[in-house]
């Protein structure tokens, strides 16, 4: 049966014999591209078919394996053109019926007199005790006692894999069983002996996770592979942190405490204690000779922008400029307005650089390109340049940059940040996010960053009353909204999240909902529509109208909303709330609740299964972003919450980002290794693990 495939770890599956276009398409759906992917496609459970029993001993409900002789097998057809295949299997102690549905070809594969090993769950089918749709395997006549090594689909702990239509566990199992013996001798364990300790060697772990003899073996395999996943993250982030700390900033900054104090004094509001603390933490960093790499976390509305403004003022006092990158044009323009208002009184210039507008005030990018050398130019560019992804463009010279601020960092990939870092020549770097970061995540994914937290909202913020609204109460909610709009309040209606980024589908959904609400629900009010595919001028107009209360109800996709600050809005409706994470919904509702009137969030869903309802109802009771993020992590897995899957940076198949003890263990191991061997010169296998397909996992 077994033939040598002559494959290597990186042989593409699509090039193997018997894997045609349709199969390779299905493999891709499971993100299986090469042999290594297949080795790392782990079962999520095992069917325990290791118990061989005598047929006479069966009990309904048990998972069993029998070896017997087929006495008869035939197809019958039901009224609804279904095919039922029934076979009678006999061992020396008794007989049992085997039943399969819609597999008429079975009568060609299994013949009367065949010796068959079957595994399945004993059920009562009609009046008989049966195995319904059992796994089966033919056995040669001469083998009386099942040879456990030859068992694959029956008579053992049978691995059950993540599947997709047309690609079954049975297929995967056969394929993996075939490649394991060939590949394992070539697998090199990247863990240094001292780190591995009592954990299984890698080849053993790979063998045992697929085909364990016992559940304990499977668990040992999982322990080893989970360790790897977290350990590689730890080595990567710590290595990156070291590299970062070795760099020198292009000029150490001076922090003028008096001017800072007077800037803060003249603000239209008093800073919260938390804002003052994080400004201190950050200014401490700015004075150091190596670049800061800090994450500023604070709930929506906690006032991160003004912190960034104060810092850019300090940077400008050193004759350097600040670059601020925002994920959307709307936000960039909002920042432009805020920074201009706060900083123009100090004689600073603020420019904008987005896809639709490149206004660097005293000079434009086009003009600059024509000048022969930028060295000969006086500083003509603004002190603060605010923009979107457009800032990454080669056309924009990033010179004399003291500080880079990336707002709402979860919207950008590592590569965006690293482009800015390289082009601005290792400046101080501040990333800002509203996403709460559980401690375990801070210790892993964000292990290369220092973290500052604004854990206090400005005075006067209120708790947003939140309700899950079942379908039958939708009309009541609309009436409630109408009443409040008549009183001069404003409303956001967020349409369902269809993709992570703005797609035509989500634009269409928003447009359709807007038309429906305008015609059928709120014809008496002024409605506005906002989505990411609108021209930025149109977007600006809509936002301005909403801010100036010329629009009562703003229908918007979720993609555009981040960071928009409209104080007079007091009600938020989220359609398709089930598609959002709890922490994400919490961020959305942070858009309301900033004025004096009581604010509300209504969660609508398309599906009311008890699980969804229960999950969403957490928002009615819990108003703490960090708690909600942790709940999300338990319910949906860390990958969903922190966008790990999309970014492809990390792939946690086994380990959990909430496993504090394993996180600490791997963290210690990583730092010990790096202390002795900072560049991993003595651990080439390990170094190789930190790159994937030739691409640095962590460029800097
Ligand atoms: P976020 O942290 O979500 O980016 P913003 O920086 O947009 O929050 O701030 C939200 C609003 O709160 C803005 O209108 C800002 O002017 C205001 N704000 C910030 N800090 C304070 C404060 N200490 N007291 C009162 N209002 C503040
Ligand atoms: Mg913000």
XYZ file of C-alpha atoms and ligand atoms in Angstrom:
728
model
C 0.000 0.000 0.000
C 2.579 2.482 1.149
C 4.666 4.018 -1.581
C 7.454 6.492 -1.282
C 6.305 9.951 -2.325
C 9.811 11.440 -2.498
C 8.672 14.641 -0.926
C 10.342 17.273 1.182
C 8.837 19.568 3.783
C 8.270 22.296 1.234
C 7.021 20.171 -1.620
C 3.776 21.736 -2.792
C 0.786 19.486 -2.379
C -0.555 20.525 -5.749
C 2.431 18.850 -7.423
C 1.744 15.420 -5.909
C 0.280 12.630 -8.013
C -3.483 12.226 -7.579
C -3.964 15.794 -6.393
C -5.790 17.587 -9.169
C -7.033 21.157 -9.380
C -10.224 20.591 -7.416
C -8.474 18.840 -4.567
C -5.723 21.411 -4.413
C -8.360 24.141 -4.349
C -9.928 22.446 -1.335
C -6.559 22.061 0.342
C -5.991 25.771 -0.097
C -9.298 26.469 1.608
C -7.800 24.767 4.643
C -4.601 26.770 4.125
C -2.700 23.627 3.280
C -0.115 24.367 0.652
C 2.882 22.175 1.268
C 3.843 18.985 3.074
C 4.797 20.871 6.219
C 1.336 22.457 6.381
C -0.110 18.987 6.324
C 2.151 17.802 9.160
C 0.969 20.812 11.117
C -2.709 20.272 10.323
C -3.651 18.943 13.713
C -6.674 16.894 14.719
C -9.082 18.766 16.952
C -10.292 15.554 18.559
C -10.009 11.782 18.397
C -12.697 9.169 18.107
C -11.854 6.462 20.532
C -12.278 3.294 18.518
C -9.541 1.499 20.366
C -11.900 -0.836 22.170
C -12.327 -4.105 20.293
C -15.346 -5.924 21.548
C -17.349 -9.022 20.882
C -20.575 -8.178 19.068
C -22.574 -9.974 21.720
C -21.346 -7.478 24.309
C -22.590 -4.319 22.602
C -24.412 -1.614 24.464
C -26.267 1.217 22.772
C -24.302 4.462 22.960
C -20.821 2.927 23.033
C -18.084 3.686 20.524
C -16.719 0.349 19.440
C -14.654 -1.564 16.942
C -15.620 -4.992 15.659
C -13.827 -7.398 13.414
C -16.135 -9.793 11.609
C -17.323 -11.381 8.405
C -19.855 -9.790 6.088
C -22.809 -12.153 5.766
C -24.787 -9.993 3.405
C -24.802 -6.517 1.917
C -27.410 -4.843 -0.260
C -28.897 -1.520 -1.285
C -32.516 -0.551 -0.936
C -34.245 2.556 -2.207
C -36.689 4.706 -0.305
C -39.600 6.707 -1.667
C -37.453 9.818 -1.662
C -34.750 8.259 -3.846
C -32.481 7.792 -0.914
C -30.235 4.784 -0.972
C -29.794 2.749 2.162
C -27.043 0.165 2.303
C -27.459 -2.544 4.929
C -24.950 -5.182 5.796
C -24.903 -7.933 8.369
C -21.609 -8.425 10.167
C -20.883 -11.514 12.206
C -18.092 -12.387 14.574
C -18.039 -15.668 16.426
C -20.308 -14.236 19.133
C -23.187 -12.610 17.250
C -24.342 -10.335 14.437
C -24.932 -6.624 14.084
C -26.414 -4.522 11.321
C -24.356 -1.873 9.543
C -26.235 0.971 7.863
C -25.004 3.632 5.425
C -26.966 6.304 3.572
C -26.479 7.435 -0.008
C -23.332 5.482 -0.658
C -24.634 2.930 -3.195
C -21.092 2.193 -4.371
C -20.399 0.434 -1.081
C -21.919 -2.764 -2.458
C -19.120 -2.710 -5.027
C -16.365 -2.283 -2.443
C -17.660 -4.590 0.229
C -18.697 -8.123 -0.695
C -20.349 -10.921 1.147
C -17.608 -12.958 2.786
C -15.249 -10.002 3.248
C -13.481 -9.668 6.525
C -14.285 -6.187 7.775
C -13.193 -4.090 10.688
C -15.713 -1.393 11.563
C -15.762 1.417 14.087
C -18.653 3.583 15.131
C -21.219 4.333 17.724
C -23.787 1.708 18.577
C -27.305 3.037 18.020
C -30.792 1.714 17.831
C -31.932 2.083 14.225
C -35.548 1.042 13.760
C -35.945 -2.038 15.846
C -32.359 -3.186 15.518
C -29.075 -2.497 17.205
C -26.889 -1.032 14.480
C -23.793 0.860 13.604
C -24.926 3.804 11.500
C -22.413 5.058 8.934
C -19.465 3.289 10.566
C -15.868 3.749 9.487
C -14.656 0.555 7.854
C -11.546 -1.152 6.701
C -11.090 -4.489 4.971
C -8.832 -6.989 6.689
C -7.041 -9.894 5.065
C -8.570 -13.222 5.952
C -5.495 -14.682 7.539
C -5.176 -11.949 10.159
C -7.298 -12.911 13.081
C -6.102 -10.493 15.672
C -6.242 -6.883 14.477
C -2.760 -5.541 13.817
C -3.012 -2.229 15.547
C -0.166 -0.695 13.559
C -2.061 -1.207 10.345
C -5.271 0.311 11.643
C -5.992 3.725 10.338
C -9.674 4.560 10.326
C -10.832 1.989 12.848
C -9.701 0.118 15.914
C -7.686 2.960 17.429
C -7.791 6.579 18.512
C -8.841 7.966 15.184
C -7.862 11.595 14.526
C -10.616 13.944 13.389
C -9.336 16.940 11.420
C -10.729 20.302 10.435
C -12.374 19.486 7.112
C -13.943 21.279 4.214
C -16.563 20.145 1.695
C -15.074 17.374 -0.418
C -12.008 16.969 1.767
C -12.675 14.546 4.572
C -10.838 13.522 7.687
C -10.509 10.108 6.107
C -8.567 11.559 3.176
C -6.396 13.726 5.415
C -5.734 10.825 7.732
C -4.596 8.593 4.888
C -2.399 11.299 3.414
C -0.805 12.205 6.725
C -0.246 8.555 7.627
C 1.569 8.181 4.351
C 3.883 11.158 4.668
C 4.718 10.868 8.368
C 7.129 7.907 8.169
C 8.903 9.513 5.235
C 9.106 13.004 6.697
C 9.759 12.526 10.384
C 13.371 11.378 10.006
C 14.053 14.649 8.163
C 12.408 16.870 10.775
C 15.013 18.700 12.817
C 14.095 19.797 16.281
C 14.765 23.543 16.510
C 14.575 23.618 20.308
C 17.947 23.640 22.053
C 18.246 20.705 24.439
C 18.314 22.961 27.508
C 15.040 24.575 26.481
C 13.297 21.362 25.530
C 13.816 19.742 28.937
C 11.196 17.079 29.476
C 9.140 17.951 26.439
C 8.836 15.419 23.609
C 11.291 15.665 20.712
C 9.569 17.304 17.735
C 9.335 14.214 15.487
C 7.722 12.232 18.311
C 5.304 15.043 19.012
C 4.259 15.214 15.358
C 3.764 11.454 15.218
C 1.791 11.365 18.444
C -0.481 14.295 17.783
C -1.755 12.584 14.643
C -1.705 8.963 15.738
C -1.514 8.686 19.496
C -1.793 5.301 21.136
C -3.416 6.865 24.162
C -4.953 10.197 25.016
C -2.011 10.853 27.341
C 0.313 10.564 24.363
C -1.823 13.046 22.477
C -1.682 15.436 25.403
C 2.101 15.216 25.630
C 2.323 15.998 21.936
C 0.067 19.010 22.373
C 2.150 20.249 25.292
C 5.263 20.206 23.176
C 3.666 21.861 20.146
C 1.956 24.527 22.262
C 5.306 25.334 23.831
C 6.808 25.834 20.360
C 4.112 28.247 19.289
C 4.514 30.584 22.244
C 8.269 30.157 22.430
C 8.780 31.282 18.832
C 6.650 34.358 19.480
C 8.687 35.147 22.565
C 12.017 34.756 20.798
C 10.795 36.914 17.922
C 9.460 39.787 19.994
C 12.363 39.775 22.403
C 14.864 39.707 19.582
C 13.062 42.585 17.991
C 12.997 44.482 21.242
C 16.771 44.070 21.588
C 17.400 45.181 18.023
C 15.248 48.226 18.659
C 17.087 49.127 21.826
C 20.436 48.897 20.061
C 19.440 51.628 17.645
C 20.269 55.260 18.262
C 17.802 58.045 17.716
C 18.938 60.568 15.256
C 18.900 63.279 17.886
C 18.075 62.933 21.586
C 15.211 65.236 22.492
C 15.031 67.883 25.165
C 11.765 68.174 27.009
C 10.974 71.730 28.020
C 8.950 71.110 31.178
C 7.912 74.749 31.583
C 6.552 75.035 28.095
C 4.809 71.695 28.503
C 3.173 72.850 31.714
C 1.972 76.040 30.149
C 0.627 74.158 27.105
C -1.359 71.900 29.415
C -2.526 74.895 31.395
C -4.008 76.588 28.348
C -6.013 73.557 27.197
C -9.795 74.072 27.192
C -10.108 71.306 29.799
C -8.142 69.884 32.682
C -6.213 66.714 31.837
C -7.130 63.583 33.716
C -4.571 62.143 36.110
C -4.071 59.249 33.721
C -3.366 61.582 30.798
C -0.759 63.442 32.848
C 0.849 60.173 33.910
C 1.174 58.813 30.377
C 2.624 62.130 29.175
C 5.284 61.724 31.873
C 5.981 58.110 30.878
C 6.352 59.084 27.258
C 8.452 62.204 27.788
C 10.841 60.112 29.902
C 11.331 57.896 26.859
C 11.776 60.796 24.466
C 14.867 61.994 26.297
C 16.647 58.668 25.931
C 19.216 58.045 23.198
C 17.464 54.977 21.795
C 14.123 55.116 20.077
C 10.955 54.763 22.086
C 8.643 51.956 21.049
C 5.538 52.450 23.084
C 1.883 51.566 22.865
C -0.648 53.996 24.279
C -3.881 52.228 25.149
C -6.982 54.089 26.232
C -10.682 53.529 25.764
C -12.561 55.388 23.105
C -12.933 58.965 24.316
C -10.198 58.717 26.924
C -8.344 61.561 25.214
C -5.369 60.085 23.400
C -5.340 62.800 20.742
C -4.499 65.624 23.088
C -1.619 63.561 24.473
C -0.250 63.192 20.953
C -0.699 66.933 20.400
C 1.263 67.815 23.536
C 4.072 65.498 22.434
C 4.232 66.907 18.933
C 4.497 70.374 20.444
C 7.510 69.238 22.502
C 9.089 67.623 19.460
C 8.669 70.822 17.438
C 10.557 72.741 20.127
C 13.535 70.568 19.120
C 13.235 71.618 15.499
C 11.870 68.230 14.484
C 8.557 67.198 13.064
C 5.893 64.704 14.005
C 4.194 62.334 11.579
C 0.722 61.132 12.479
C -0.803 58.243 10.591
C -4.535 57.550 10.891
C -6.420 54.639 9.362
C -9.102 56.649 7.537
C -9.353 60.002 5.815
C -12.184 61.055 8.080
C -9.970 60.577 11.088
C -7.043 62.285 9.430
C -9.168 65.339 8.731
C -10.568 65.312 12.222
C -7.019 65.232 13.594
C -6.086 68.038 11.220
C -8.822 70.188 12.754
C -7.896 69.266 16.344
C -4.145 69.740 15.924
C -4.572 72.987 14.041
C -6.762 74.387 16.784
C -4.386 73.280 19.546
C -1.052 74.091 17.899
C -1.513 77.085 15.617
C -1.509 79.440 18.610
C 2.108 78.320 19.090
C 3.040 79.173 15.540
C 3.191 75.556 14.381
C 2.043 74.476 10.954
C -0.063 71.368 10.383
C -0.266 69.677 6.994
C -2.324 66.833 5.605
C -1.243 64.032 3.292
C -3.944 61.602 2.218
C -4.966 59.849 -0.967
C -7.209 62.718 -1.950
C -5.376 65.677 -0.526
C -1.691 66.392 -0.255
C -1.424 69.787 1.251
C 1.852 70.392 2.971
C 1.041 74.071 3.199
C 4.247 75.979 2.614
C 5.353 73.550 -0.027
C 3.704 70.767 -1.962
C 5.118 67.343 -2.575
C 5.261 67.921 -6.327
C 7.340 71.053 -6.009
C 9.726 69.375 -3.688
C 10.421 66.541 -6.063
C 11.755 68.997 -8.614
C 14.346 70.500 -6.324
C 17.666 68.794 -6.774
C 18.593 68.113 -3.177
C 16.465 68.348 -0.122
C 19.496 69.249 1.964
C 19.716 72.621 0.347
C 16.125 73.327 1.296
C 15.146 75.104 4.450
C 12.495 73.315 6.492
C 9.471 74.174 4.483
C 7.407 71.205 5.368
C 4.941 71.550 8.242
C 5.864 70.720 11.808
C 3.133 68.156 11.957
C 2.101 66.007 9.028
C -1.124 64.100 9.421
C -2.142 61.490 6.903
C -3.352 58.059 5.969
C -1.558 55.156 4.247
C -0.557 57.741 1.674
C 2.206 58.740 4.099
C 3.981 55.525 3.143
C 4.417 56.778 -0.394
C 7.988 57.038 -1.623
C 7.198 60.516 -2.906
C 6.963 61.923 0.567
C 10.296 62.661 2.132
C 10.325 61.803 5.798
C 13.205 63.921 6.986
C 13.827 65.505 10.367
C 11.241 63.299 11.996
C 11.402 63.197 15.776
C 8.247 61.258 16.474
C 5.886 58.996 14.580
C 2.404 58.404 15.955
C 0.230 55.656 14.543
C -3.383 56.023 15.585
C -5.734 53.039 15.956
C -2.823 50.710 15.290
C -4.916 47.554 14.880
C -5.865 48.833 11.436
C -2.303 48.697 10.202
C 0.001 45.765 9.590
C 3.513 45.340 10.907
C 4.842 46.156 7.479
C 3.244 49.628 7.501
C 4.855 50.462 10.784
C 8.206 49.144 9.680
C 8.150 51.210 6.481
C 7.638 54.340 8.551
C 10.406 53.311 10.922
C 12.917 52.718 8.199
C 12.050 55.754 6.129
C 12.030 58.080 9.126
C 15.343 56.574 10.305
C 14.369 55.006 13.639
C 12.372 57.822 15.183
C 10.587 57.597 18.504
C 7.503 55.572 17.820
C 4.123 55.770 19.519
C 1.205 53.586 18.567
C -2.235 54.370 19.953
C -5.100 51.955 20.329
C -8.479 51.703 21.974
C -8.300 47.910 22.011
C -7.844 46.745 25.592
C -4.866 44.491 26.020
C -5.061 41.638 28.504
C -1.878 41.065 30.443
C -1.164 37.774 28.730
C -1.338 39.464 25.341
C 0.900 42.284 26.509
C 3.431 39.617 27.483
C 3.332 37.883 24.106
C 2.139 39.667 20.988
C 3.093 43.079 22.348
C 6.147 41.867 24.187
C 8.418 44.157 22.188
C 6.539 47.279 23.277
C 6.344 49.324 26.419
C 2.760 50.014 27.291
C 1.088 53.080 28.765
C -2.559 52.960 29.709
C -5.061 55.799 30.103
C -7.337 54.072 32.570
C -9.568 57.004 33.401
C -12.185 58.823 31.342
C -12.597 62.618 31.412
C -15.086 63.748 33.996
C -18.742 63.815 33.046
C -18.680 60.722 30.857
C -21.679 58.509 31.455
C -22.392 54.825 31.217
C -24.076 54.080 27.918
C -27.214 52.035 28.590
C -27.039 49.069 26.302
C -29.806 46.709 25.212
C -29.986 43.662 23.058
C -33.166 44.212 21.007
C -34.985 41.099 19.799
C -36.618 41.224 16.369
C -40.114 41.621 17.804
C -39.106 44.790 19.630
C -37.483 46.478 16.678
C -40.517 48.696 16.055
C -40.475 49.847 19.665
C -36.822 50.758 19.346
C -37.549 52.818 16.235
C -40.337 54.620 18.117
C -37.978 55.294 21.007
C -35.409 56.713 18.590
C -38.006 58.905 16.862
C -39.052 60.363 20.179
C -35.478 61.246 21.086
C -34.694 62.723 17.684
C -37.761 64.980 18.061
C -36.090 66.203 21.254
C -33.029 67.222 19.242
C -30.806 64.184 19.867
C -28.740 62.497 17.154
C -28.322 58.881 16.200
C -25.725 56.607 14.575
C -26.958 53.498 12.794
C -24.070 51.137 12.088
C -24.671 48.588 9.332
C -23.305 45.042 9.556
C -19.659 44.261 9.292
C -19.244 42.290 6.119
C -15.499 42.252 5.780
C -12.663 43.685 7.797
C -12.049 46.297 5.150
C -14.567 48.304 3.188
C -15.913 46.222 0.338
C -18.547 46.835 -2.289
C -20.773 44.443 -0.374
C -20.656 46.467 2.821
C -21.161 49.705 0.899
C -24.204 48.179 -0.736
C -25.588 46.968 2.578
C -25.219 50.460 4.043
C -26.834 52.069 1.011
C -29.778 49.675 1.029
C -30.339 50.180 4.744
C -30.118 53.938 4.300
C -32.799 53.895 1.586
C -35.037 51.637 3.640
C -34.798 53.773 6.762
C -35.351 56.955 4.796
C -38.465 55.659 3.020
C -40.044 53.330 5.514
C -38.934 54.152 9.017
C -37.790 57.738 9.441
C -39.209 59.711 6.489
C -39.774 62.683 8.792
C -36.071 63.055 9.708
C -32.872 64.127 7.975
C -30.740 61.055 7.235
C -27.123 60.903 6.109
C -25.058 58.084 4.631
C -21.376 57.458 5.234
C -19.103 54.745 3.899
C -15.475 54.269 2.999
C -15.945 54.291 -0.755
C -17.306 57.838 -0.823
C -15.008 60.606 -2.024
C -13.261 62.174 0.909
C -14.864 65.526 0.205
C -18.302 63.938 0.415
C -17.316 62.184 3.627
C -16.124 65.416 5.159
C -19.371 67.126 4.168
C -21.484 64.430 5.786
C -19.462 64.443 9.012
C -19.556 68.220 9.178
C -23.321 68.234 8.648
C -23.723 65.648 11.389
C -21.510 67.645 13.727
C -23.505 70.786 12.970
C -26.739 68.936 13.626
C -27.927 69.234 10.039
C -28.286 65.449 9.961
C -30.384 63.659 12.592
C -29.542 60.065 11.826
C -26.240 58.949 10.342
C -26.256 55.556 8.656
C -22.687 54.318 8.430
C -20.538 51.273 7.876
C -18.366 50.376 10.831
C -15.234 50.833 8.798
C -15.503 54.603 8.714
C -16.467 55.176 12.256
C -13.203 54.713 14.155
C -12.306 57.678 16.235
C -14.964 60.049 14.943
C -15.876 62.480 17.679
C -19.372 63.995 17.610
C -20.447 65.064 21.068
C -24.142 65.594 20.417
C -24.903 62.034 19.340
C -26.676 60.057 22.042
C -28.038 56.872 20.469
C -26.195 54.171 18.605
C -27.845 51.298 16.787
C -25.688 48.396 15.643
C -27.206 46.172 12.973
C -25.832 42.634 12.683
C -24.258 43.002 16.106
C -23.451 39.288 16.157
C -20.733 39.900 13.604
C -18.747 42.092 15.943
C -16.591 41.146 18.877
C -17.637 42.376 22.308
C -14.628 44.655 22.634
C -15.347 46.036 19.190
C -18.967 46.766 20.126
C -17.739 48.432 23.262
C -15.534 50.684 21.165
C -18.450 51.483 18.888
C -20.700 52.510 21.738
C -17.953 54.785 23.033
C -18.999 57.157 20.224
C -22.041 58.155 22.269
C -22.309 59.143 25.902
C -20.203 62.266 25.691
C -22.912 64.875 26.163
C -25.288 65.643 29.010
C -28.283 63.532 28.008
C -28.476 59.832 28.834
C -27.091 57.773 25.923
C -28.140 54.370 24.591
C -26.848 51.581 22.412
C -29.237 49.118 20.773
C -27.903 45.847 19.446
C -29.897 44.324 16.589
C -29.122 40.920 15.131
C -30.152 38.861 12.165
C -30.066 35.627 14.123
C -31.366 35.031 17.577
C -29.788 31.811 18.649
C -29.395 31.577 22.414
C -25.616 31.570 22.205
C -25.486 34.855 20.282
C -28.038 36.489 22.534
C -26.153 35.442 25.634
C -22.878 36.716 24.239
C -24.343 40.102 23.308
C -26.159 40.506 26.606
C -22.760 40.760 28.280
C -22.675 44.317 26.986
C -25.791 45.181 28.979
C -23.996 44.388 32.223
C -20.301 44.906 31.581
C -18.918 48.356 30.819
C -15.245 47.584 31.214
C -13.370 47.209 27.930
C -10.673 44.960 29.337
C -13.197 42.526 30.833
C -15.024 42.411 27.518
C -11.817 41.753 25.616
C -10.996 38.896 27.951
C -14.463 37.451 27.506
C -14.042 37.728 23.756
C -10.812 35.829 24.047
C -12.514 33.002 25.898
C -15.494 32.878 23.563
C -13.956 33.489 20.168
C -10.304 32.734 20.661
C -7.443 35.171 20.719
C -6.962 34.998 16.974
C -10.317 36.569 16.264
C -9.910 39.259 18.855
C -6.483 40.446 17.944
C -6.805 39.909 14.238
C -3.966 37.420 14.269
C -5.457 35.351 11.552
C -5.897 38.201 9.092
C -2.465 39.567 9.648
C -0.924 36.124 9.290
C 1.778 37.177 11.698
C 1.047 34.423 14.138
C -0.593 31.143 13.877
C -1.670 29.688 17.161
C -3.188 26.300 16.550
C -2.788 24.787 19.962
C -1.505 27.284 22.485
C -3.863 29.775 24.023
C -3.079 33.416 24.587
C -4.712 33.091 27.971
C -2.308 30.429 29.223
C -0.349 32.642 31.613
C 1.879 29.918 33.012
C 3.035 28.688 29.607
C 3.495 32.292 28.499
C 5.771 32.986 31.446
C 7.692 29.771 30.970
C 8.354 30.396 27.281
C 9.227 34.005 28.021
C 11.929 32.969 30.466
C 13.326 30.349 28.118
C 13.476 32.857 25.267
C 15.264 35.468 27.295
C 17.829 32.948 28.553
C 18.688 31.864 25.033
C 18.896 35.424 23.720
C 21.071 36.520 26.580
C 23.662 33.910 25.616
C 23.194 34.120 21.882
C 21.593 37.466 20.912
C 21.702 36.889 17.154
C 20.964 33.177 17.380
C 24.204 32.460 15.545
C 24.621 29.282 17.553
C 21.008 28.278 17.016
C 20.500 28.360 13.269
C 17.541 25.958 13.401
C 15.778 28.243 15.798
C 16.661 31.334 13.782
C 15.212 29.651 10.713
C 11.947 29.117 12.567
C 11.524 32.860 12.974
C 11.353 33.379 9.265
C 8.552 31.966 7.215
C 8.973 31.275 3.547
C 11.985 33.543 3.337
C 9.990 36.482 4.689
C 11.033 37.930 8.022
C 8.177 37.521 10.431
C 9.338 40.651 12.153
C 11.049 43.073 9.905
C 12.227 46.247 11.486
P -9.663 58.923 21.907
O -8.841 58.479 23.054
O -10.793 58.007 21.634
O -8.851 59.211 20.675
P -10.157 61.725 21.794
O -8.743 62.095 21.908
O -10.798 61.804 20.466
O -10.357 60.261 22.370
O -10.967 62.548 22.881
C -12.358 62.491 22.934
C -12.932 63.823 23.338
O -12.615 64.097 24.685
C -12.402 64.989 22.534
O -13.486 65.799 22.222
C -11.433 65.663 23.473
O -11.371 67.051 23.227
C -12.055 65.390 24.823
N -11.108 65.334 25.926
C -9.872 64.788 25.924
N -9.302 64.888 27.142
C -10.210 65.494 27.950
C -10.222 65.886 29.321
N -9.188 65.658 30.101
N -11.333 66.483 29.785
C -12.386 66.706 29.001
N -12.441 66.379 27.699
C -11.368 65.770 27.164
Mg -8.770 58.566 18.766
